[in-house]
XYZ file of C-alpha atoms in Angstrom:
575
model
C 0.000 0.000 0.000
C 2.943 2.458 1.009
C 4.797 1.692 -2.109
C 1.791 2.006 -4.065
C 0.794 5.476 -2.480
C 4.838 6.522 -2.891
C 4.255 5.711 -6.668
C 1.676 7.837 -7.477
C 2.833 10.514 -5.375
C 6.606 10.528 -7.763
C 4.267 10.443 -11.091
C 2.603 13.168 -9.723
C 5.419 15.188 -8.499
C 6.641 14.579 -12.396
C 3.270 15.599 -13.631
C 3.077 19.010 -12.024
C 7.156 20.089 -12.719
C 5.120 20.502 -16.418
C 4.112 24.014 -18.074
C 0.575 22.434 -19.462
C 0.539 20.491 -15.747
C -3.341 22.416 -15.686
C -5.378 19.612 -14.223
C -2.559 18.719 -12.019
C -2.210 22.341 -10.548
C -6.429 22.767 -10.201
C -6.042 19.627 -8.223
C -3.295 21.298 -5.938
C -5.652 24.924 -6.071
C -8.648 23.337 -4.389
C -6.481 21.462 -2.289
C -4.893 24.797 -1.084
C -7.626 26.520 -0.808
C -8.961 24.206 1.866
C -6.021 24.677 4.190
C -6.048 28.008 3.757
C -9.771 28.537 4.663
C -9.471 26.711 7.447
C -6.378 28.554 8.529
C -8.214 32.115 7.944
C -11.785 30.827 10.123
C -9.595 29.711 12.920
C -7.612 33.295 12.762
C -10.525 35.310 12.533
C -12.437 33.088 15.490
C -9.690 33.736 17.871
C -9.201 37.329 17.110
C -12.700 38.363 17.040
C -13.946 36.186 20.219
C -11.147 37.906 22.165
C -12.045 41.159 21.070
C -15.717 40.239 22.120
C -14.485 39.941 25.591
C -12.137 43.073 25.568
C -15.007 45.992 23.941
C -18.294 44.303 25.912
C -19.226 41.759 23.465
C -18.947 44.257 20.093
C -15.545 43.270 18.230
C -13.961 46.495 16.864
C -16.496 49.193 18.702
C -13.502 50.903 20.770
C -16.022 53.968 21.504
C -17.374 51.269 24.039
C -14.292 51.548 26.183
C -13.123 54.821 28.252
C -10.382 57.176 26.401
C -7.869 56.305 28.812
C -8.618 52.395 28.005
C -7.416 52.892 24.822
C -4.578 54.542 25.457
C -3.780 51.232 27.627
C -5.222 48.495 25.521
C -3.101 50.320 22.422
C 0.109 51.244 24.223
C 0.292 47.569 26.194
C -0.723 45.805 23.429
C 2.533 46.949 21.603
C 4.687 46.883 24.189
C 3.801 42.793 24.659
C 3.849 42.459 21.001
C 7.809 44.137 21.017
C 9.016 41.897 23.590
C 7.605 38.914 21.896
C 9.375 39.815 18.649
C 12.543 41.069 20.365
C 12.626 37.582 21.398
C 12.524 35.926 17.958
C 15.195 36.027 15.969
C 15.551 38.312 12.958
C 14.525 36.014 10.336
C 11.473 35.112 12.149
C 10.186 38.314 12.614
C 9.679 38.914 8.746
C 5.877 38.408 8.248
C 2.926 39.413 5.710
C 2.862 39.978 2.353
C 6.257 41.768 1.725
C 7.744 38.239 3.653
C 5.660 35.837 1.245
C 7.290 37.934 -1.293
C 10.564 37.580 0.081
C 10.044 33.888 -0.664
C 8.856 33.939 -4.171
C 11.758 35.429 -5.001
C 15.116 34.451 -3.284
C 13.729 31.213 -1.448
C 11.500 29.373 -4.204
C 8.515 29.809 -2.321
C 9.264 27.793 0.017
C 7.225 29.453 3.292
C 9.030 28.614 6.685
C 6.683 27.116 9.438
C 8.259 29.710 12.395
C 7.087 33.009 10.738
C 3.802 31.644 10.491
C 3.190 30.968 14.038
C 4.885 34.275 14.838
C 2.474 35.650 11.752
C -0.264 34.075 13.731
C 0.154 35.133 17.561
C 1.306 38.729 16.411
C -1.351 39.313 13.844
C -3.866 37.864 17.115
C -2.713 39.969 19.215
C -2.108 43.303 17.191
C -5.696 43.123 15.802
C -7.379 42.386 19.470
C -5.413 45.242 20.973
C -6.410 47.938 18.337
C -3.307 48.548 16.724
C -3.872 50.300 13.009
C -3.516 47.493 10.800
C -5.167 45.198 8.538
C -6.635 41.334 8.920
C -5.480 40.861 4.951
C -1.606 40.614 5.720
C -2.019 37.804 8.427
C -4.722 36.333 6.085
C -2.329 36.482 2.967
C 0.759 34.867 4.864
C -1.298 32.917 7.175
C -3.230 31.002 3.765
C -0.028 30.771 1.940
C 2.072 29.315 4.975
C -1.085 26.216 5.357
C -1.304 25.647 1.613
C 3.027 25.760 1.237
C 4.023 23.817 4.293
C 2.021 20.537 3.411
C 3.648 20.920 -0.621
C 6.715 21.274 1.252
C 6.556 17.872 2.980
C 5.150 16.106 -0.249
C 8.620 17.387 -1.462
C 6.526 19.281 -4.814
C 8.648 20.584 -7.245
C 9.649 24.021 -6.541
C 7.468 25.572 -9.808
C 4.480 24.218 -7.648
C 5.146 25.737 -4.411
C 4.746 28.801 -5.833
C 1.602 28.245 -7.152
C 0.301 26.665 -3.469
C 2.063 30.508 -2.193
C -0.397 31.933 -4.582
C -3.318 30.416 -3.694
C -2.809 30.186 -0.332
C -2.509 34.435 -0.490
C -6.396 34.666 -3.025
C -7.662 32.122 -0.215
C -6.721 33.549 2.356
C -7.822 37.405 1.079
C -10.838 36.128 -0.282
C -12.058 34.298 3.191
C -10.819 36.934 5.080
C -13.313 39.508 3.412
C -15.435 37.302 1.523
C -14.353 38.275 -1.877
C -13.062 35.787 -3.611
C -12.600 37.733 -7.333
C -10.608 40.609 -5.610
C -8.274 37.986 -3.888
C -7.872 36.280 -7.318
C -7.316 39.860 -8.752
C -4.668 40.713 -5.641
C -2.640 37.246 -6.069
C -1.959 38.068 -9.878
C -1.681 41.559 -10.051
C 0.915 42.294 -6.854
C 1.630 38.719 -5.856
C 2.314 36.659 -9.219
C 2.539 39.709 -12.130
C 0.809 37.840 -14.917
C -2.005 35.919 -16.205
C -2.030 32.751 -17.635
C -4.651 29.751 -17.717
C -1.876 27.253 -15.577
C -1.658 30.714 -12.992
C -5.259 31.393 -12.582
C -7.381 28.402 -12.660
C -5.540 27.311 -9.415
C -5.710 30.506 -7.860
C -9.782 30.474 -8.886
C -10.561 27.487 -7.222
C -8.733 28.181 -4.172
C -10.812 31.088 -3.660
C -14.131 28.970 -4.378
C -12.892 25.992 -1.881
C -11.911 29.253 0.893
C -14.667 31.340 0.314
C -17.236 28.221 0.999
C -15.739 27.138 4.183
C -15.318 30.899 5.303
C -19.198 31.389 4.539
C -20.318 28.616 6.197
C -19.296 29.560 9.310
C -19.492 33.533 8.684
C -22.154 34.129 6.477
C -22.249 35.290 3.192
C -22.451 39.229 4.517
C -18.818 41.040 3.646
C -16.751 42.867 6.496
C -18.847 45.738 5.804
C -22.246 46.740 5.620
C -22.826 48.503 2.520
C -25.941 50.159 1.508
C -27.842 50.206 -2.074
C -25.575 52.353 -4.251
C -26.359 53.689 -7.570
C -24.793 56.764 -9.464
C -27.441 59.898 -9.254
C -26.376 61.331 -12.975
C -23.666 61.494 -15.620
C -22.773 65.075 -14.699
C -21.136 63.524 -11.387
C -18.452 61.759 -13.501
C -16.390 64.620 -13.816
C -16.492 65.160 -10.107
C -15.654 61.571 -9.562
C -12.697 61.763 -11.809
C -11.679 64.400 -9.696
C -12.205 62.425 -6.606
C -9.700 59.540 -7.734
C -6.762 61.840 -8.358
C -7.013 63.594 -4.900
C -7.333 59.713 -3.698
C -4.352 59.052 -5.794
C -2.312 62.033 -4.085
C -3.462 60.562 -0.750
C -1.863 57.150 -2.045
C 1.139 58.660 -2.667
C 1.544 60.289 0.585
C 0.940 57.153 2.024
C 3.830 55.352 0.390
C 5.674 58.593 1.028
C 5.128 58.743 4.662
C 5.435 54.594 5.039
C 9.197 55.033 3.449
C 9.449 58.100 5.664
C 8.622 56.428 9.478
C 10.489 52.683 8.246
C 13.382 54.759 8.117
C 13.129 56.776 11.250
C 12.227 53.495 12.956
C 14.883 50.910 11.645
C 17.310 52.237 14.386
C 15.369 51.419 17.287
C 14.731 47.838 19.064
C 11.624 45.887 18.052
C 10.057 46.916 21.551
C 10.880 50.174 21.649
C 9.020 50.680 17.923
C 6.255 48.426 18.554
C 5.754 49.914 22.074
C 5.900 53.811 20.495
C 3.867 52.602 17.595
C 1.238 50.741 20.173
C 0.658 54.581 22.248
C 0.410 56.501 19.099
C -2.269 54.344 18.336
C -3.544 55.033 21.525
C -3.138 58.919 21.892
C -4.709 59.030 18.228
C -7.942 56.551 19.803
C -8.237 58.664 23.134
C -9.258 61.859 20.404
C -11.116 59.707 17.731
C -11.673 55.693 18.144
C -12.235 55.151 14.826
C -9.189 55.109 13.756
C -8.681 52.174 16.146
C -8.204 48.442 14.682
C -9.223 47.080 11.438
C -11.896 49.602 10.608
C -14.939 47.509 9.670
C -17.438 49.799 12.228
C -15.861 53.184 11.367
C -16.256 51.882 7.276
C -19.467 51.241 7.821
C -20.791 54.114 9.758
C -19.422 56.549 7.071
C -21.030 54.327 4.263
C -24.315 55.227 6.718
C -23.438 58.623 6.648
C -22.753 58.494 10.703
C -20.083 61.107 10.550
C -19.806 64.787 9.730
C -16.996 66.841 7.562
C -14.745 67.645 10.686
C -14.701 64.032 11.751
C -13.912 62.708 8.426
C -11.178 64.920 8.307
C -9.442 63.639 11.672
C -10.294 60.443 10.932
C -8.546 60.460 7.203
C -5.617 62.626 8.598
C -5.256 60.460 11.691
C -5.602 57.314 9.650
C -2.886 57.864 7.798
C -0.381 58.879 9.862
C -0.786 56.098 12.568
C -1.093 53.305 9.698
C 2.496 54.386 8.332
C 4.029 54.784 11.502
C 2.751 51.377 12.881
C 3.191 49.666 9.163
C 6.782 51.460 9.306
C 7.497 50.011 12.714
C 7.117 46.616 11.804
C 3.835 46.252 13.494
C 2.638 42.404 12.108
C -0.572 43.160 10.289
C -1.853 44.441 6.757
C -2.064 47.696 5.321
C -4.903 47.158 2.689
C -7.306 47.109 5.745
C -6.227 50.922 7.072
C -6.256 51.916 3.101
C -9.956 51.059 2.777
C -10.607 53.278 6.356
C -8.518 56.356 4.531
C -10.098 55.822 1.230
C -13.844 55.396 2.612
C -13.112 58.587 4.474
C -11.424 60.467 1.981
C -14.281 59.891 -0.711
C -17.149 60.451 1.734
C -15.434 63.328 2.630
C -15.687 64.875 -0.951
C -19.291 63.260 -1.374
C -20.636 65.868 1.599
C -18.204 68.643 0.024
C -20.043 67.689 -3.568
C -23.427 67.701 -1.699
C -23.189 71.118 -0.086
C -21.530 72.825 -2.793
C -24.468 71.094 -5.476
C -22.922 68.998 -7.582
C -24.128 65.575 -5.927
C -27.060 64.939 -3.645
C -27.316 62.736 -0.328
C -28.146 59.577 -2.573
C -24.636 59.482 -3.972
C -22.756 59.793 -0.655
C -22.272 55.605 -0.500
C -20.602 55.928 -3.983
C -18.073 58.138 -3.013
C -17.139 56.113 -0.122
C -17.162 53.276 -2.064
C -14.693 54.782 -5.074
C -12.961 55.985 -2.040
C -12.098 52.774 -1.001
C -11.328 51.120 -4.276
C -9.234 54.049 -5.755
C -7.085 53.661 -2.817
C -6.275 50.214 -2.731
C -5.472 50.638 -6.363
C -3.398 53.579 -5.560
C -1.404 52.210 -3.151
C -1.230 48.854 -5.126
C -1.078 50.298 -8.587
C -3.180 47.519 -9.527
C -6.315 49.226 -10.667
C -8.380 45.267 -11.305
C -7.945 44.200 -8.286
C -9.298 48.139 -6.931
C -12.427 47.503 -9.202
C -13.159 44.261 -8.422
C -13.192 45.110 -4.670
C -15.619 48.242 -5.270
C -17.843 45.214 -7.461
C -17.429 43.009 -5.152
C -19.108 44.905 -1.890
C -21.578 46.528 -3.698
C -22.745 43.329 -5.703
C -24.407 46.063 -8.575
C -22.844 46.624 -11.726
C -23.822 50.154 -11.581
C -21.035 51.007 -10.110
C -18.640 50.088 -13.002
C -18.420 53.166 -14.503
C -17.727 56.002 -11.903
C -15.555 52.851 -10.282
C -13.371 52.167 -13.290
C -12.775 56.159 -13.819
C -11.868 56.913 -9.919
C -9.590 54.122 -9.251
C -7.761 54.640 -12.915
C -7.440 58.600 -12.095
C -6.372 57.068 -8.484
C -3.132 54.874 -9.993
C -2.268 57.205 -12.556
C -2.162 60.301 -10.287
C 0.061 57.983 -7.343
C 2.298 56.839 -10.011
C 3.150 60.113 -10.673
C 5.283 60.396 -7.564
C 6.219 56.750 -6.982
C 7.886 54.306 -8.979
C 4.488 52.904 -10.602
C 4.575 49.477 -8.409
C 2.634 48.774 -5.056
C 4.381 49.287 -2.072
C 5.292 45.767 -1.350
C 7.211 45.714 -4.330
C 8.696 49.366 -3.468
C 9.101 48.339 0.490
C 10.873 45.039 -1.274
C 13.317 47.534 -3.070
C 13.942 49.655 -0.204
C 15.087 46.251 1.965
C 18.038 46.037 -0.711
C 16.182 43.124 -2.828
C 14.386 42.974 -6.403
C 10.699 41.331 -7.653
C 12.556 39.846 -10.921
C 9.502 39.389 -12.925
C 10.451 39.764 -16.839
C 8.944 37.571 -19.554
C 12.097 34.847 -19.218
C 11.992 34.564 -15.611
C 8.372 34.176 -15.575
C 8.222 31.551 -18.241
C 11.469 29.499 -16.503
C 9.902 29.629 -12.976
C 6.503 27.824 -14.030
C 8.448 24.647 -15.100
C 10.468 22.272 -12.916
C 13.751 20.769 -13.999
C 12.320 17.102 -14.108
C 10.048 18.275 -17.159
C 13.654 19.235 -18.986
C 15.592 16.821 -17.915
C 16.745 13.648 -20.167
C 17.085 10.574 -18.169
C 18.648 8.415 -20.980
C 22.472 8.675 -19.680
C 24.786 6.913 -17.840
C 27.395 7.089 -15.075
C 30.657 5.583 -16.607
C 34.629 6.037 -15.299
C 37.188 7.813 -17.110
C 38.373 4.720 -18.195
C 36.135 1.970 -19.494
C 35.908 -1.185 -21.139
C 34.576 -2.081 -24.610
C 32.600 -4.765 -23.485
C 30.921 -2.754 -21.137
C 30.576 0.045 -23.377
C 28.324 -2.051 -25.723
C 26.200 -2.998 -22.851
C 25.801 0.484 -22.034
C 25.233 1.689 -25.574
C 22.255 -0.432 -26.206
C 20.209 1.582 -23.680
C 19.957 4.382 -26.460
C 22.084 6.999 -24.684
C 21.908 10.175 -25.346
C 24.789 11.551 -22.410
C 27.670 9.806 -20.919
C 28.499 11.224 -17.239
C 32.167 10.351 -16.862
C 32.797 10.232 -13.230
C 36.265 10.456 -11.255
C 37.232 10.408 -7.509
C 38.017 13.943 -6.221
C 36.777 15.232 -10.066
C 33.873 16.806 -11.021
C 31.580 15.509 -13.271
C 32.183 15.812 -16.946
C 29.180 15.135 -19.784
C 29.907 13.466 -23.093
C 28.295 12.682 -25.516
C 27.389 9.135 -26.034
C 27.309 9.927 -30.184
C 31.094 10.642 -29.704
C 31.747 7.513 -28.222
C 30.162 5.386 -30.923
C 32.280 7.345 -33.326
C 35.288 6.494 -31.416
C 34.170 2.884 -31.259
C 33.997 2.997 -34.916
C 37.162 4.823 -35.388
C 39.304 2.116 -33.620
C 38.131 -1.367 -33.662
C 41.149 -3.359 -31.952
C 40.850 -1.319 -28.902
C 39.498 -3.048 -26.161
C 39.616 -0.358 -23.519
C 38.849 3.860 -24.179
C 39.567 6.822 -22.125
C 36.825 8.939 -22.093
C 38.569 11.984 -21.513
C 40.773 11.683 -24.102
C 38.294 10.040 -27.125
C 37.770 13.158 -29.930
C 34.364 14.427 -29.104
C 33.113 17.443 -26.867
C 32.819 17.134 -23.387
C 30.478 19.816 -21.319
C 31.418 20.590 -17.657
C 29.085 20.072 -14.843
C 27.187 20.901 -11.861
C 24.663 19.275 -9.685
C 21.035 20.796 -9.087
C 17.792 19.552 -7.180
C 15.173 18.069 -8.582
C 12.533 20.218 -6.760
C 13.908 23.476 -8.628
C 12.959 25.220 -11.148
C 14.066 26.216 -14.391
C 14.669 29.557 -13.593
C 16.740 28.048 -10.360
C 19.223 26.305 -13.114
C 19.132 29.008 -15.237
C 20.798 31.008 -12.791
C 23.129 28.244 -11.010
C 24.482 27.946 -14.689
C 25.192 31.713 -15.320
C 26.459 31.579 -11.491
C 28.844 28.574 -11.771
C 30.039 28.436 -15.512
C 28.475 24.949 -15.668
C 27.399 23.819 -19.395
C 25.357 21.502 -18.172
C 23.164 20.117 -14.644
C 22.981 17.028 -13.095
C 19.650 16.111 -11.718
C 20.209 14.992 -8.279
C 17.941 13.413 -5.495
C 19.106 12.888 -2.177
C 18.150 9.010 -0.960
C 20.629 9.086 2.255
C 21.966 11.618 4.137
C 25.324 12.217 2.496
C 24.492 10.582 -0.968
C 23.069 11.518 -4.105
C 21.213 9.968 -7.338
C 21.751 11.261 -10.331
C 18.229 11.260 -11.937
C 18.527 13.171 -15.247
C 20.824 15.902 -17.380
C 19.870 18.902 -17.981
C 21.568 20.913 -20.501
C 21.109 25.183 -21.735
C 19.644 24.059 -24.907
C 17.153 21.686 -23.016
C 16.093 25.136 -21.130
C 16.008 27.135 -24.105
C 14.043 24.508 -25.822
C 11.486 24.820 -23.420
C 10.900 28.480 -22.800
C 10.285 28.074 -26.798
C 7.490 26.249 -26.333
């Protein structure tokens, strides 16, 4: 049974190293999307029932509690959360979505277990003590550490974890907020940086298998409660427009400020940021609590028209500082959360300025909240889809396509004006010293694993060899000859050189392979897991002409299970 199960699990292992491995991947979506879900419900449970206890049974309603409560519940809350990190060591601290695409990049996707429990007891406890930040970054790294990890144990090529990374991020987005389109939209836009059938289908029915789970135990209502929205006449559109690019300028002043306060901060100790990040939270709650926590209530009440133009005025200005300084700190939680708090602000901010000055009227205030929100996430992101499909997505009316598609395209255009035209992971990436190498080669190399390049019909063979044996060998229909010498490393010939040389001199019954005519290509060894963008670079790296495909079977010892050569590589990316 074991050695049945093992079978499979190598022919599917092959399988998926494949660019056209669709069915394979689908399988290994749903799969994902599971583990993720179930991840996310157990997050959210824990965070919200102890948040229940702390605010008198209302999760996120930080009015409830006195001003000098929230000042403590903020300031200690930080404080804890510093010493905790303090105590981990510097690679463990990195969480979120800038860590998850950390790994993408320099650590083929592979998603250690530690950051996600420190992901998952920091996100816990930053969200139940108020601190600005957003559920989404736990959610992201949280669903793409449960969907990874298990890959990682099945030993799945390295092409594959990045696709469980991916759909562990949708999944977890999508049953965070219950929107599964917008977390398809975020893991391809920011997360993955392309589109193609073997990327999304995956991704799509990871989202389906989270969002189910997530609504069966939390409803099929969104974070927010959104009234009926409908745009009150073409003449507004103009005024909308307008509305995105101030949005947009707020975008850029919060990637501005974020670069600004990660600076100022990266001097410090962990708990001396956290704990200074944790009481401006609180000094900033003590004068308006809505600016406390994730932001659902304060979201809501200003779709509800709750709150007048001074209020939405502290609460956009105070928003955005404490989000960047907390973000900037290091603070383990999301920033597309606070973004959706600024934005909603911001844009019913303009919707009360449009109604008294006549251009609007009280039935369009929702819509300006709502193109709020979505032209700042795509601001901030620069990934106006995924904006739009949010602003579709909590409304559920497709009358809101048109102002939404001109506000959150005004939005990215006018923030790309003043940054470098990619979302803020990808500029906080840059800032750290590393790069999101995402160009048409690298993206075509990564989604195939060596063992769908390699050629398997070789053979390992001393320097000096028999003719006998040679003709045994030679009947196999070799293609590659690995000539292999103590203390030496490996050299490739081949096998059509030998049978020249066999031809060439008849009488001789022995041959050194290193000295036959014939041309011999120099070697190094790779992984099976990785990727073809992984030997790509370990040949430009090394020298190497060619790889040996290697699987460890003992500690200490290595099979050589295929050869891998540049023309193999560039073969492939062909297709």
């Amino acid at each position: 049974m074991r050695a049945a199960i093992s079978k499979q699990l190598e022919r599917y292992r092959l399988s998926v190293a494949r660019p056209d491995a669709v069915p394979q991947l689908a399988l290994l979506g749903i799969v994902a999307g599971v583990l993720a879900g179930l991840t996310i419900i157990a997050f959210r449970l824990l965070a919200e029932r102890l948040q229940s206890g702390l605010l008198t049974g209302q999760a996120g309603h930080f009015a409830a509690l006195a001003p000098e409560h929230r000042l403590y519940l903020a300031l200690v809350g930080g404080l804890v959360l510093g010493l905790m990190f303090q105590w981990l060591s510097r690679d463990a601290r990195r969480v979120g979505i800038l860590h998850v695409l950390e790994r993408l990049e320099y650590h083929q996707g592979r998603i250690p277990w530690r950051n996600a429990v420190s992901q998952f007891l920091g996100g816990t406890l930053a969200i139940i003590s108020g601190q600005s930040i957003g559920r989404e970054g736990p959610s992201a790294h949280l669903g793409a550490a449960s969907s990874n990890l298990p890959a990682q144990w099945l030993q799945l090529p390295n092409n594959s974890l990045r696709v469980t990374a991916a759909c562990g991020v949708a999944a977890g987005i999508a049953a965070s907020f219950n929107t599964p389109l917008a977390g398809v939209a975020f893991a391809m836009e920011v997360l993955m940086l392309e589109y193609t059938v073997a990327g999304f289908t995956p991704v799509i029915l990871a989202t389906v298998s989270a969002t189910m789970l997530s609504r069966l135990v939390f409803g099929d209502q969104i974070a927010f409660i959104v009234p009926t929205i409908s745009l009150g006449s073409l003449s507004e559109l103009p005024y909308i427009m307008l509305a995105g690019i101030l949005i947009g300028l707020i975008g850029a002043a919060f990637l501005r400020l974020l670069q600004l306060f990660t600076r100022l901060h990266s001097p410090l100790p962990v708990w001396l940021r956290f704990s200074l990040a944790g009481g401006a939270v609180g000094l900033a709650g003590m004068l308006v609590p809505q600016v406390m926590g994730i932001g659902d209530q304060t979201i809501t009440d200003t779709f509800n028209a709750h709150y007048g133009l001074m209020l939405l005025l502290s609460i956009l200005l105070l928003k955005l500082l404490i989000t960047t300084f907390t973000i900037g700190a290091g603070i383990p939680g999301g920033m597309i959360g606070p973004s959706l708090v600024i934005g909603a602000a911001g844009g019913g901010l303009l919707g009360l300025l449009g109604i008294e000055t006549g251009i609007s009227t009280s039935d369009s205030l929702s819509l300006y909240v709502l193109v709020g929100m979505g032209a700042m996430m795509a601001a901030i992101l620069q990934a106006p889809l995924a904006g739009l499909i949010a602003i579709l997505e909590l409304t559920r009316s497709p009358d809101v396509i048109l102002p939404g598609m001109l506000a959150v395209v005004s939005a990215t255009v006018t923030a790309g004006l003043f940054t470098h035209r990619e979302s803020v992971f990808h500029t906080m990436l840059r800032n750290l010293g590393m790069d999101y190498r995402n160009d048409p080669v690298n993206q075509s190399l990564r989604r195939v694993g060596v063992t769908a390049a390699m050629q398997t019909a070789f053979t390992l063979l001393p320097r000096r060899v028999e003719r006998d044996r040679i003709g045994e060998e030679l009947k196999e229909g070799l293609h590659w000859i690995v000539i292999r010498e103590p203390e030496q490393a490996d050299v490739l010939l081949a096998a059509v050189d030998l049978v020249q040389a066999l031809t060439r001199d008849p009488e001789a019954t022995e041959f050194d392979l290193m000295d036959i005519p014939g041309t011999r290509l120099q070697t190094t060894e790779i992984d099976r897991l990785a990727s073809l963008q992984e030997a790509h670079a370990r040949m430009q790296d090394t020298g190497a002409e060619a790889l040996l495909i290697t699987r460890q079977v003992a500690p200490g010892l290595k099979r050589v299970e295929g050869i891998l050569t540049a023309d193999a590589i560039a073969q492939t990316y062909r297709i």
